[in-house]
Coordinates of C-alpha atoms (C1' of nucleotides) in Angstrom, one line a residue:
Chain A
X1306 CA 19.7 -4.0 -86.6
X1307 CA 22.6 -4.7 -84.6
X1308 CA 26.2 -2.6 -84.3
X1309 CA 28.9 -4.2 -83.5
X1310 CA 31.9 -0.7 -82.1
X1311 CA 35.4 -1.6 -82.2
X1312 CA 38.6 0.3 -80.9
X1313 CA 40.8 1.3 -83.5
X1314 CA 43.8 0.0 -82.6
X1315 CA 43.0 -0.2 -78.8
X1316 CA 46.2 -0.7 -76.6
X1317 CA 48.3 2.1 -79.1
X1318 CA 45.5 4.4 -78.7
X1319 CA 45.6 3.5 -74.7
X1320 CA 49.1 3.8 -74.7
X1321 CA 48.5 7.8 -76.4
X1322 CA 46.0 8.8 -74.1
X1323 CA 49.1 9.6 -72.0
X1324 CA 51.9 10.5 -74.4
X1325 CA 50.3 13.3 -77.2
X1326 CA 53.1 13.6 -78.3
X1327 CA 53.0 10.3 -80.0
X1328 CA 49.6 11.7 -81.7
X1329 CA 50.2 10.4 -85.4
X1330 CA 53.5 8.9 -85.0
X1331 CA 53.6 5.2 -85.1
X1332 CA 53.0 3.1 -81.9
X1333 CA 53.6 -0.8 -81.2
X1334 CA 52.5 -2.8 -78.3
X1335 CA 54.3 -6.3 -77.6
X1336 CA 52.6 -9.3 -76.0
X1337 CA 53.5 -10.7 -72.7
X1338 CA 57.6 -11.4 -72.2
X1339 CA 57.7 -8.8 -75.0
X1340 CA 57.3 -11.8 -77.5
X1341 CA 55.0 -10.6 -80.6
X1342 CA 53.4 -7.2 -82.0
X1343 CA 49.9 -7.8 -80.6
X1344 CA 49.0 -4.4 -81.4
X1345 CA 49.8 -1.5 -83.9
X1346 CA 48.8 1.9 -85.2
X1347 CA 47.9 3.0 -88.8
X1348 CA 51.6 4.9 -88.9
X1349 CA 53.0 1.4 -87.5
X1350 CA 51.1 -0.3 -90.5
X1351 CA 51.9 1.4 -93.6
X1352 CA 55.3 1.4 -92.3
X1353 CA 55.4 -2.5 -92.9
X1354 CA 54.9 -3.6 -89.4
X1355 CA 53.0 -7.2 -89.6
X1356 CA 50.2 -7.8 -86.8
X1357 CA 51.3 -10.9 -84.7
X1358 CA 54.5 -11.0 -85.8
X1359 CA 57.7 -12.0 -83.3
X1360 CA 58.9 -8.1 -82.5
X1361 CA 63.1 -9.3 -83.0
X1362 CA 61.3 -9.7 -86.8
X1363 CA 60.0 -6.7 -86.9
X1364 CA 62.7 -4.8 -85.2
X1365 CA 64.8 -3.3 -87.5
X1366 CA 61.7 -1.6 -89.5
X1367 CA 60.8 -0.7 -85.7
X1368 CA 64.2 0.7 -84.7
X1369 CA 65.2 2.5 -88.1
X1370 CA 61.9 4.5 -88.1
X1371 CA 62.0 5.3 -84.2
X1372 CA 58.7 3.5 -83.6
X1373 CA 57.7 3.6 -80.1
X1374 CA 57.5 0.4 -78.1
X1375 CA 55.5 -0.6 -75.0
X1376 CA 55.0 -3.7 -73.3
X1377 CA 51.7 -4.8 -72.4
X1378 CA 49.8 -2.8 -69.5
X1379 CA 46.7 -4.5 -68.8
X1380 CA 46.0 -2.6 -65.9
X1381 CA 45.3 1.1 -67.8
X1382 CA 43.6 -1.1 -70.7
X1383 CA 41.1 -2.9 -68.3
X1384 CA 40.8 0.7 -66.9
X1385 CA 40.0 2.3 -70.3
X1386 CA 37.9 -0.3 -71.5
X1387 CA 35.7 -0.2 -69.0
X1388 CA 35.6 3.8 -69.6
X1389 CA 34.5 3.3 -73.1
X1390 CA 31.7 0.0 -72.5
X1391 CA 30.1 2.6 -69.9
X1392 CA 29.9 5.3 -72.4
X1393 CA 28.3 2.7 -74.5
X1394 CA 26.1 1.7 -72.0
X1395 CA 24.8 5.5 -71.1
X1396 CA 24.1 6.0 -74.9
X1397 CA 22.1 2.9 -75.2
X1398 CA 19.7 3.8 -71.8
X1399 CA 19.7 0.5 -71.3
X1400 CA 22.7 -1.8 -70.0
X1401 CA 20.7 -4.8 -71.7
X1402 CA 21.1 -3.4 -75.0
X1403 CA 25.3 -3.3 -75.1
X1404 CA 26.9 -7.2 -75.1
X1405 CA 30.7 -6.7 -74.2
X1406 CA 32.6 -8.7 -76.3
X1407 CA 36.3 -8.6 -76.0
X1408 CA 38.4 -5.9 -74.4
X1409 CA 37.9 -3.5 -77.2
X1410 CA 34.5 -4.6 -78.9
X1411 CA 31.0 -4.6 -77.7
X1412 CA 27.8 -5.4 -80.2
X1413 CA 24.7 -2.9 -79.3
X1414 CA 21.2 -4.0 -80.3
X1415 CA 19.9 -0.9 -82.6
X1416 CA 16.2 -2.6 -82.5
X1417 CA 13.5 0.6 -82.0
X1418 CA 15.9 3.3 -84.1
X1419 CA 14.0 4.0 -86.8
X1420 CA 15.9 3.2 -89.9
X1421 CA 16.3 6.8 -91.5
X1422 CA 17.8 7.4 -88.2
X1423 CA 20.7 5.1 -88.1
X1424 CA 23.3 6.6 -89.5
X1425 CA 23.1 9.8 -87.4
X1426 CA 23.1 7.0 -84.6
X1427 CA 26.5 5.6 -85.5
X1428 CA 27.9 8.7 -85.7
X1429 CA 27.1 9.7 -82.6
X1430 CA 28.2 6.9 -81.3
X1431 CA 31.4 7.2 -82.6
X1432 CA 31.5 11.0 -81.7
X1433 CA 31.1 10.3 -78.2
X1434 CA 33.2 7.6 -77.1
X1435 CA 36.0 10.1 -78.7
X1436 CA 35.0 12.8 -76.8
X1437 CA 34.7 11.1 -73.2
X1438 CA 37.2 8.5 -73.0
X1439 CA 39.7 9.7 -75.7
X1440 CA 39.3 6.0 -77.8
X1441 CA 38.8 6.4 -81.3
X1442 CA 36.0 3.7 -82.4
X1443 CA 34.8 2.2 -85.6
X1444 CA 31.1 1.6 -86.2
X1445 CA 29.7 -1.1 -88.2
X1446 CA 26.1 -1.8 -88.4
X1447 CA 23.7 -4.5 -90.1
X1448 CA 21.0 -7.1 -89.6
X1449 CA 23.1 -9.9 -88.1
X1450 CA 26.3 -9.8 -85.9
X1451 CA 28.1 -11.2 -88.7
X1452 CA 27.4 -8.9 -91.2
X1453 CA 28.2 -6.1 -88.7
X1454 CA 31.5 -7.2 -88.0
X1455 CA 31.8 -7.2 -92.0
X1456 CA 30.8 -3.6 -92.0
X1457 CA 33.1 -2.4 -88.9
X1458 CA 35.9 -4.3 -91.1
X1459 CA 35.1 -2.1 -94.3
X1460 CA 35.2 1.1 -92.9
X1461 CA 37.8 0.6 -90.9
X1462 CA 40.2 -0.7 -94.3
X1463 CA 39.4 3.2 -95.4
X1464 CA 38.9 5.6 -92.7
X1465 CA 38.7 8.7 -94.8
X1466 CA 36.1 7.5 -97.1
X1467 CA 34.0 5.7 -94.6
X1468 CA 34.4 8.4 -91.8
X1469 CA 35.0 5.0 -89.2
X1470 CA 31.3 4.1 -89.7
X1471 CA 29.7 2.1 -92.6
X1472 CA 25.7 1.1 -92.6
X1473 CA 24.8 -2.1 -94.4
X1474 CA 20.8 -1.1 -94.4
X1475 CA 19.8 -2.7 -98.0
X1476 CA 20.1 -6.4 -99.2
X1477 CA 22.0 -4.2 -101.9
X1478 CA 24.3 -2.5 -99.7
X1479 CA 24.6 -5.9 -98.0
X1480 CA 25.9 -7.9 -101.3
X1481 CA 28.3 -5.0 -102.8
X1482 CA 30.2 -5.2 -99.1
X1483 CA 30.2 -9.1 -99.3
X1484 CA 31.5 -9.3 -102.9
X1485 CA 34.2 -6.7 -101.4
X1486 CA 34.8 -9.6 -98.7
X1487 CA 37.0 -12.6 -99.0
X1488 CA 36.2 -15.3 -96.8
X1489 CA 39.3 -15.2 -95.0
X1490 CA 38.3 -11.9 -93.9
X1491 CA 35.2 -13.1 -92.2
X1492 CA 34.0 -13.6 -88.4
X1493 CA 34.0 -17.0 -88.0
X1494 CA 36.4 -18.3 -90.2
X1495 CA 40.0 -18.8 -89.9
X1496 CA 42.8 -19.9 -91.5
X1497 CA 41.5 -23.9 -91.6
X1498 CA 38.6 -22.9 -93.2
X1499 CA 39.6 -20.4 -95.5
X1500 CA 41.6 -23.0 -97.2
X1501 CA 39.0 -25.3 -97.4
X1502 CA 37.0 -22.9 -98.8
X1503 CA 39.1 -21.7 -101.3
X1504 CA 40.2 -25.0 -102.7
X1505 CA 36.9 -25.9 -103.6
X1506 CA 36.3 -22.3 -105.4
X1507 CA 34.6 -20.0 -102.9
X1508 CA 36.8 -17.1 -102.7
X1509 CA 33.8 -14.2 -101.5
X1510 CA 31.7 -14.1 -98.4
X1511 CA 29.3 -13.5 -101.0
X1512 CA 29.7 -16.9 -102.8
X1513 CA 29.7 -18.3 -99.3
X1514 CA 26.3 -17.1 -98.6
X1515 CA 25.3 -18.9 -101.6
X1516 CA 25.8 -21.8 -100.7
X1517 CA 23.2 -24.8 -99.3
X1518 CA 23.1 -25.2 -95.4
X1519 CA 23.2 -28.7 -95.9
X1520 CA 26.9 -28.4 -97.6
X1521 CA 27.7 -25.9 -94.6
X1522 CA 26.3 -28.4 -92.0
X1523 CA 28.9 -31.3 -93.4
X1524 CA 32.0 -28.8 -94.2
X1525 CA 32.0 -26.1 -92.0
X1526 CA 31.6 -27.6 -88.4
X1527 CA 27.9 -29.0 -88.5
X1528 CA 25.5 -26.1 -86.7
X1529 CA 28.3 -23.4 -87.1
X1530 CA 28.5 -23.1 -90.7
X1531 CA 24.4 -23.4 -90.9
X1532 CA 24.5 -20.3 -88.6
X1533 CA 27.4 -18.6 -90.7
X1534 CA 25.6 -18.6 -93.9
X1535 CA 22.1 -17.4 -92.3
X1536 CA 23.8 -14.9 -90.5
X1537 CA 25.5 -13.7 -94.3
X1538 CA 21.7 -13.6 -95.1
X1539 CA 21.1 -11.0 -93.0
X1540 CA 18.9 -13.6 -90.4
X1541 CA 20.1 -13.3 -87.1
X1542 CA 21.7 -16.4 -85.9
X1543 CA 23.5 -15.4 -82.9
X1544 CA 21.2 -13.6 -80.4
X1545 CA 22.6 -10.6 -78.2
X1546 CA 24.4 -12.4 -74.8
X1547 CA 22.7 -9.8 -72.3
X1548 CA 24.7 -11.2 -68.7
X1549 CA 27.8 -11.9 -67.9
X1550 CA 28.3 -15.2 -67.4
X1551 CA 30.9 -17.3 -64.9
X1552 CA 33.6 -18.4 -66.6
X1553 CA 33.7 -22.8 -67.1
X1554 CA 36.9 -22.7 -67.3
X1555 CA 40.1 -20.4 -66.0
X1556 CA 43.5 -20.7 -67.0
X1557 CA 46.8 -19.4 -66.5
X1558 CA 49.5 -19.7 -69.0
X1559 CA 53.2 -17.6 -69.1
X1560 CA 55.8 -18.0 -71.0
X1561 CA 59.4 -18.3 -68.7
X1562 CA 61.2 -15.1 -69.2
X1563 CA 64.2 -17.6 -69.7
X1564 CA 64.5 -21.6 -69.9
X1565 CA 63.7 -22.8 -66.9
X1566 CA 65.9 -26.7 -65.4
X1567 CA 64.8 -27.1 -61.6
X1568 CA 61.6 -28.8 -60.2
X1569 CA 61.9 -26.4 -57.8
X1570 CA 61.6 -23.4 -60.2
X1571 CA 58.6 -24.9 -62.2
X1572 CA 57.0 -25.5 -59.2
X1573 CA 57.1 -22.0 -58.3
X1574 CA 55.9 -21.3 -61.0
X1575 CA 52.7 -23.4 -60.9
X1576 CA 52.3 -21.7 -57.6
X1577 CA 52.2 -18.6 -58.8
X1578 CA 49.5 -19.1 -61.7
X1579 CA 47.7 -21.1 -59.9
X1580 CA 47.8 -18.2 -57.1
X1581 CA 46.4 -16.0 -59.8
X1582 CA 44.0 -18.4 -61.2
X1583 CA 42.3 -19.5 -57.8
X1584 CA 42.0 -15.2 -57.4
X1585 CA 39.8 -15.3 -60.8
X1586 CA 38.2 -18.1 -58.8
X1587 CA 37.3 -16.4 -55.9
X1588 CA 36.1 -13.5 -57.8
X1589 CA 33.6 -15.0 -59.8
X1590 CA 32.2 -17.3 -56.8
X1591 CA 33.3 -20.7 -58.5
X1592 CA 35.2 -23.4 -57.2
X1593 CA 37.3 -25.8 -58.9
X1594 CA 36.8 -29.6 -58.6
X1595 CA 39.5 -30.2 -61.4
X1596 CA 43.1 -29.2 -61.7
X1597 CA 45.6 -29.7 -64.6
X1598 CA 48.6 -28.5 -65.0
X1599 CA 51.1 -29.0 -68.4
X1600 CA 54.5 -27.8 -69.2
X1601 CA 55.8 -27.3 -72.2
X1602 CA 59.8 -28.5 -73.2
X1603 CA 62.4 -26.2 -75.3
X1604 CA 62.6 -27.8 -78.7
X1605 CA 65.8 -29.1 -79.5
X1606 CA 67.1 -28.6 -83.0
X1607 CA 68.0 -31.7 -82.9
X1608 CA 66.5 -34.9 -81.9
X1609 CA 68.1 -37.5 -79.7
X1610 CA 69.9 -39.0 -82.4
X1611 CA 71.7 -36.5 -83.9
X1612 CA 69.2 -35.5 -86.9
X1613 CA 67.8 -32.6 -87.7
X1614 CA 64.2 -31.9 -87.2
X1615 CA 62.1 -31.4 -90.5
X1616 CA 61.4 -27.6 -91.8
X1617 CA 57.5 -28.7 -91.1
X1618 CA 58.6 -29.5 -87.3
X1619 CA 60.1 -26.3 -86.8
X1620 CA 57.4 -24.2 -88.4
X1621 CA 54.9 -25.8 -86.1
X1622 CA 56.3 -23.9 -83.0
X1623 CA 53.2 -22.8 -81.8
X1624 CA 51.4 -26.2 -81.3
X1625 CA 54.7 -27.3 -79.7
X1626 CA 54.3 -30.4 -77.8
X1627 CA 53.1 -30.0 -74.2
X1628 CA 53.2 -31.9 -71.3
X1629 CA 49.5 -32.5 -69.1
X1630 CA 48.0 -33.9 -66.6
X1631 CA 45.1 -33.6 -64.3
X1632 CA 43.9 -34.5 -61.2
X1633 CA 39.9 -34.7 -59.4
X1634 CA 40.1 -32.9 -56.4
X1635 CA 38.2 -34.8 -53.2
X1636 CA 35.8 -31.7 -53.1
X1637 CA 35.5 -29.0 -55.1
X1638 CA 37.9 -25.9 -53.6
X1639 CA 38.8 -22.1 -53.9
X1640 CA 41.6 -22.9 -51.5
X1641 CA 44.8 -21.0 -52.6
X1642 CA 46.5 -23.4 -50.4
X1643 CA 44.7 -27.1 -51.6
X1644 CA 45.2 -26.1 -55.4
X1645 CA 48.7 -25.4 -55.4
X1646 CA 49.2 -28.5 -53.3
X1647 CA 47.2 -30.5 -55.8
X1648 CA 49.0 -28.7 -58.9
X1649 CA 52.9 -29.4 -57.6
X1650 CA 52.0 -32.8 -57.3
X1651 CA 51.1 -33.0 -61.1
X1652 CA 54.6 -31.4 -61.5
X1653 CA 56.2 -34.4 -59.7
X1654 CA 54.7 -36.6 -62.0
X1655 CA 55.6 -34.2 -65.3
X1656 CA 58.8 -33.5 -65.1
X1657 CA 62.2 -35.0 -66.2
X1658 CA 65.4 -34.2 -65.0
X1659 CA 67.8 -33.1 -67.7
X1660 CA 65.3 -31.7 -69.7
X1661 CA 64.5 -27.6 -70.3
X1662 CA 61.5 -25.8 -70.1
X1663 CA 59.9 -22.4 -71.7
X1664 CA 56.6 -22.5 -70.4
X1665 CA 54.1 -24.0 -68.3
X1666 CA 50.0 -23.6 -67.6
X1667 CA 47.8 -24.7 -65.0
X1668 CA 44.0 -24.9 -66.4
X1669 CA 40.9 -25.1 -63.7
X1670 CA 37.9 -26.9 -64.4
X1671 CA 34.7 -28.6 -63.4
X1672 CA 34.0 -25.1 -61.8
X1673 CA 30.8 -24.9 -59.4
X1674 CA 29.5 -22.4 -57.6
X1675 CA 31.5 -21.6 -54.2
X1676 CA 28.1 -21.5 -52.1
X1677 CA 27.6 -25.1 -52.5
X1678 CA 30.0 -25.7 -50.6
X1679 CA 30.1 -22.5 -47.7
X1680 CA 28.8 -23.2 -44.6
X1681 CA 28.5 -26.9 -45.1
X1682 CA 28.5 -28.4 -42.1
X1683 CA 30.6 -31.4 -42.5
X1684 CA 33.1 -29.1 -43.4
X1685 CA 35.9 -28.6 -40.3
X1686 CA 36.0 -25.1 -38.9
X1687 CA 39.7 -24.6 -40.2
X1688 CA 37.6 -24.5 -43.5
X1689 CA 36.0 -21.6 -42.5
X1690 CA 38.7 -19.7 -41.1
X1691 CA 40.7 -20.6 -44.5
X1692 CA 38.1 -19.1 -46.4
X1693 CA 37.9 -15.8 -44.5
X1694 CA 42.1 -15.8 -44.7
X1695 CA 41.7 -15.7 -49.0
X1696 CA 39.3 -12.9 -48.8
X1697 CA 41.7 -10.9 -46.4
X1698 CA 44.6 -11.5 -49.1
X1699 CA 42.5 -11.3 -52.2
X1700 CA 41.6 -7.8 -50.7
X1701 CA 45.3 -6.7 -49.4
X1702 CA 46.4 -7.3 -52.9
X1703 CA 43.5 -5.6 -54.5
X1704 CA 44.0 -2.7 -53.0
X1705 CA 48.0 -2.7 -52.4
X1706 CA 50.0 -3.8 -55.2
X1707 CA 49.9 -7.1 -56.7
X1708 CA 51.2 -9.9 -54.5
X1709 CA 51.7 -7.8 -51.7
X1710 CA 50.9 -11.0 -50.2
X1711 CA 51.4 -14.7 -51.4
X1712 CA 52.2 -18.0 -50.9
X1713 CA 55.8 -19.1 -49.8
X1714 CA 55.3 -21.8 -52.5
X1715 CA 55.5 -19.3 -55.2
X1716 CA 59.0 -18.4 -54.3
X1717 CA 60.9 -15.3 -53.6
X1718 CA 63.0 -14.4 -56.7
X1719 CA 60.7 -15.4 -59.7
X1720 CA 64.0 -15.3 -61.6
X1721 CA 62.0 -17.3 -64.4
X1722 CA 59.4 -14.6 -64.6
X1723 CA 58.4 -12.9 -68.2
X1724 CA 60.4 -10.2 -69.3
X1725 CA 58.2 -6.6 -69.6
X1726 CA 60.4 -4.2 -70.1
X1727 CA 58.8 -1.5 -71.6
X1728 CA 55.8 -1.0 -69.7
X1729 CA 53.7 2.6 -69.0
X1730 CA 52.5 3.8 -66.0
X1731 CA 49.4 2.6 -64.7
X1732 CA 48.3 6.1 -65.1
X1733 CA 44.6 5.7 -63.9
X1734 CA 44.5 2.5 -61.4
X1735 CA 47.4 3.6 -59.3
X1736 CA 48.2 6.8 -56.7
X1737 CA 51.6 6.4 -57.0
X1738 CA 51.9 6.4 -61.2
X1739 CA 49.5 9.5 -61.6
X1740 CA 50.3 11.3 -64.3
X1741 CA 51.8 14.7 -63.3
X1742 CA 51.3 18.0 -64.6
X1743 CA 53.5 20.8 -63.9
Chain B
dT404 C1' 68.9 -15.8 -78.8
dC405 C1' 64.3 -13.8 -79.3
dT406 C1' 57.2 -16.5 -81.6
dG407 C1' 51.2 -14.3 -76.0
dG408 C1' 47.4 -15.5 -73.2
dG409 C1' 42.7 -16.7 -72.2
dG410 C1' 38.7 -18.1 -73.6
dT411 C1' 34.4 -20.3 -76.4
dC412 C1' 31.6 -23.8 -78.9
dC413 C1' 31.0 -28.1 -81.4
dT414 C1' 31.6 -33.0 -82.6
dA415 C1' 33.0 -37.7 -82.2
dG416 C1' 33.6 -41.5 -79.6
dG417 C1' 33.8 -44.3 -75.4
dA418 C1' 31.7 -45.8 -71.1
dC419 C1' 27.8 -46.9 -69.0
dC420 C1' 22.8 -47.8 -68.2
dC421 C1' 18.3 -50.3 -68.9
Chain C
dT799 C1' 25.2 -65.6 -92.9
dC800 C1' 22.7 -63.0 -89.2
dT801 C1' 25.1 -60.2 -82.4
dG802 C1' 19.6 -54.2 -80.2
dG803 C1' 18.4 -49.6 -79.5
dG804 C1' 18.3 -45.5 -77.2
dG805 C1' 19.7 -42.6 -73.9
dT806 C1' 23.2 -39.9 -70.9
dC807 C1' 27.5 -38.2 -69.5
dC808 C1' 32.2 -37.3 -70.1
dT809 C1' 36.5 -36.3 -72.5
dA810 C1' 39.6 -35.2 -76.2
dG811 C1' 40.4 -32.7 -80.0
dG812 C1' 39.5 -29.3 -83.6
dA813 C1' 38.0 -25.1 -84.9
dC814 C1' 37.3 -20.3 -83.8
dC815 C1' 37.7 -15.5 -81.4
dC816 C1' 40.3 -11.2 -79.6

DNA sequence: TCTGGGGTCCTAGGACCC
DNA sequence: TCTGGGGTCCTAGGACCC
């Protein structure tokens, strides 16, 4: 059997740890530049405040019921997180046995509990993580991953019944929760899918699991929707990922805090994700032989001549129309330095004068391990020395503050930066925002 | 006025090879 | 009339996740 735990609504219930007094009073956390609700409590819920939704929407329900409002602080979540996946890891004896998934979910392999014991299991699970870290959790167990995450979902829609942990032992148990399941509502399937689905009458993850492999291997993304439906069987399909992996790609994305005109800003810009992203480089041991960079223009209203842009157009915000390119680097590199040289000159060839900007990316890729490249000796000895400088400043900002020290490229202002207004303390990663008790 | 950020996997199709 | 077959590698794009 495997479990799948999942923080109940994990950056509120962070942003709690450190302000009981907002203990059953509703809590939202915002997204970076304070853009959307990417987070919300059970009091923030039944008061009518949507996940994912932009918070100016949401903000008179927010402001008339004297919701509390933070701004993301990645910092004390990272921090708690990793508080909670230990716990996990303690509980299971054996690191192998817990797969972190996501900031707030892990999946734990339950093989070698007997059965009649399970339940018990889960609930000490649950009981546990409460008591150490102060994170409520939600337990869902099952055969497969899938059905798991089906489980955690059910007792999480009613707490009181379910006590935060439901048990899907019995092909029985296993088709009641399904038939309580629409297929919208499942791992795995998202809004294009779910459509699909419906239209051609399959409403319940039940009904899903029904159907032929063959019609999942042509309708539902070939090998993906074969593994779906044998994973709604109850046969595993997705195995436990034991290791951590190095990442095959890293990105870094913001939006401007406000619309940005001047090569010279976007280019700070670049130069400061790319600063950022050649850190998450570095710490995984990779370097990057590909660089691309794309920025993203302020929709007009209207286009150039004068007409208005289609209701369609405007609702497709989200996949507004970006900007790339990319570049091959002459050797692969985890040079701070090289990759912001490379990624302004992709700027050069993006931008257009006269035209505004509300975002831009920089995306590193065709990532190989940095030893291939250390002590080669055709390398020049500036190399070297360069490569001893990052790890000097990767660790200064480590343990300083962020950006203590950084590249003149990335500018000095940052006027264009994301707007976080209402962000905590980093109660538990910084000396200097301890929490004080008098 | 104001709509996040960082990933993954899979497939199709083109380039290229013998 | 009739224009191979099989393999690899790469990229773009679509779908999904939290």
């Amino acid at each position: 059997m495997t479990a799948i735990v999942d923080c109940n609504s994990f950056y509120c219930s962070c942003e709690r740890l450190f302000r009981p007094d907002l203990r059953d009073k509703p809590v939202v956390v915002l997204s970076n530049n304070d853009g959307c609700i990417i987070s919300r409590s059970d009091e923030a819920r039944k008061l009518g405040v949507e996940m994912a939704i932009p918070y100016f929407q949401a903000r008179h329900i927010i402001e008339k019921n004297g919701i509390a409002v933070f701004s993301s602080n990645y910092h004390l979540y990272g921090d708690i997180s990793y508080r909670v996946m230990e716990t996990l890891r303690l509980l299971a004896g054996d690191r192998s046995k817990v797969e972190v998934y996501s900031v707030d979910e892990a999946f734990m392999d339950l093989d070698g509990i007997p059965e009649a014991e399970i339940h018990d299991y889960a609930r000490h699970i649950r009981a546990t993580v409460e008591q150490w870290t102060g994170i409520s959790v939600s337990v869902g167990v099952a055969p497969s991953k899938t059905l798991a995450k089906l489980a955690n979902r059910l007792a999480k829609e009613d707490k009181n019944a379910s006590g935060c942990v439901m048990v899907l032992l019995t092909q029985e148990e296993q088709r009641l929760a399904m038939q309580r399941t629409r297929v919208d509502g499942l791992w795995g399937v998202g809004r294009a899918y779910a459509a699909k689905l419906v239209s051609q009458g399959i409403t319940s993850a039940w009904e899903l699991s029904n159907m032929p492999e063959e019609w999942a291997h042509s309708h539902m993304g070939g090998v993906t929707g074969v593994r779906l439906i044998r994973e709604l069987k109850g046969q595993p399909a997705l195995s436990m990922e034991e290791e951590l992996t190095d990442k095959r790609m890293i990105t870094t994305t913001r939006m401007f805090g406000r619309p940005v005109t001047t090569i010279k800003e976007l280019k700070e810009a670049v130069a400061t994700y790319i600063s950022r992203a050649a850190e998450k480089l570095r710490r995984q041991q990779s370097a990057a032989g590909v660089v691309s960079v794309f920025i993203v223009p302020k929709e007009q209203l209207a286009s150039a001549d004068g007409q208005l842009k289609s209701t369609a157009d405007l609702l497709s915000f989200r996949r507004s129309p970006s900007v790339s390119t990319h570049c091959v680097l002459p050797h692969p590199t985890s040079l701070t330095h090289e990759l912001i040289k490379a990624a302004t000159g992709l700027i050069d060839q993006l931008f257009e004068n006269g035209r505004t900007y509300k975002k831009a990316g920089v995306l590193l890729s065709g990532l190989v391990p940095d030893s291939s490249i250390q002590g080669n000796l055709f390398v020049p000895k500036a190399e070297n020395q360069h490569r001893f400088l990052m790890h000097t400043i990767d660790n200064i900002n480590f343990s300083m503050r962020d950006d203590s020290v950084k590249f003149g490229a990335s500018g000095l202002t940052k006027d264009w930066k994301m707007r976080q207004e209402l962000r905590s303390k980093r109660h538990t990663t910084r000396w200097e925002e301890l929490k004080e008790v008098r």
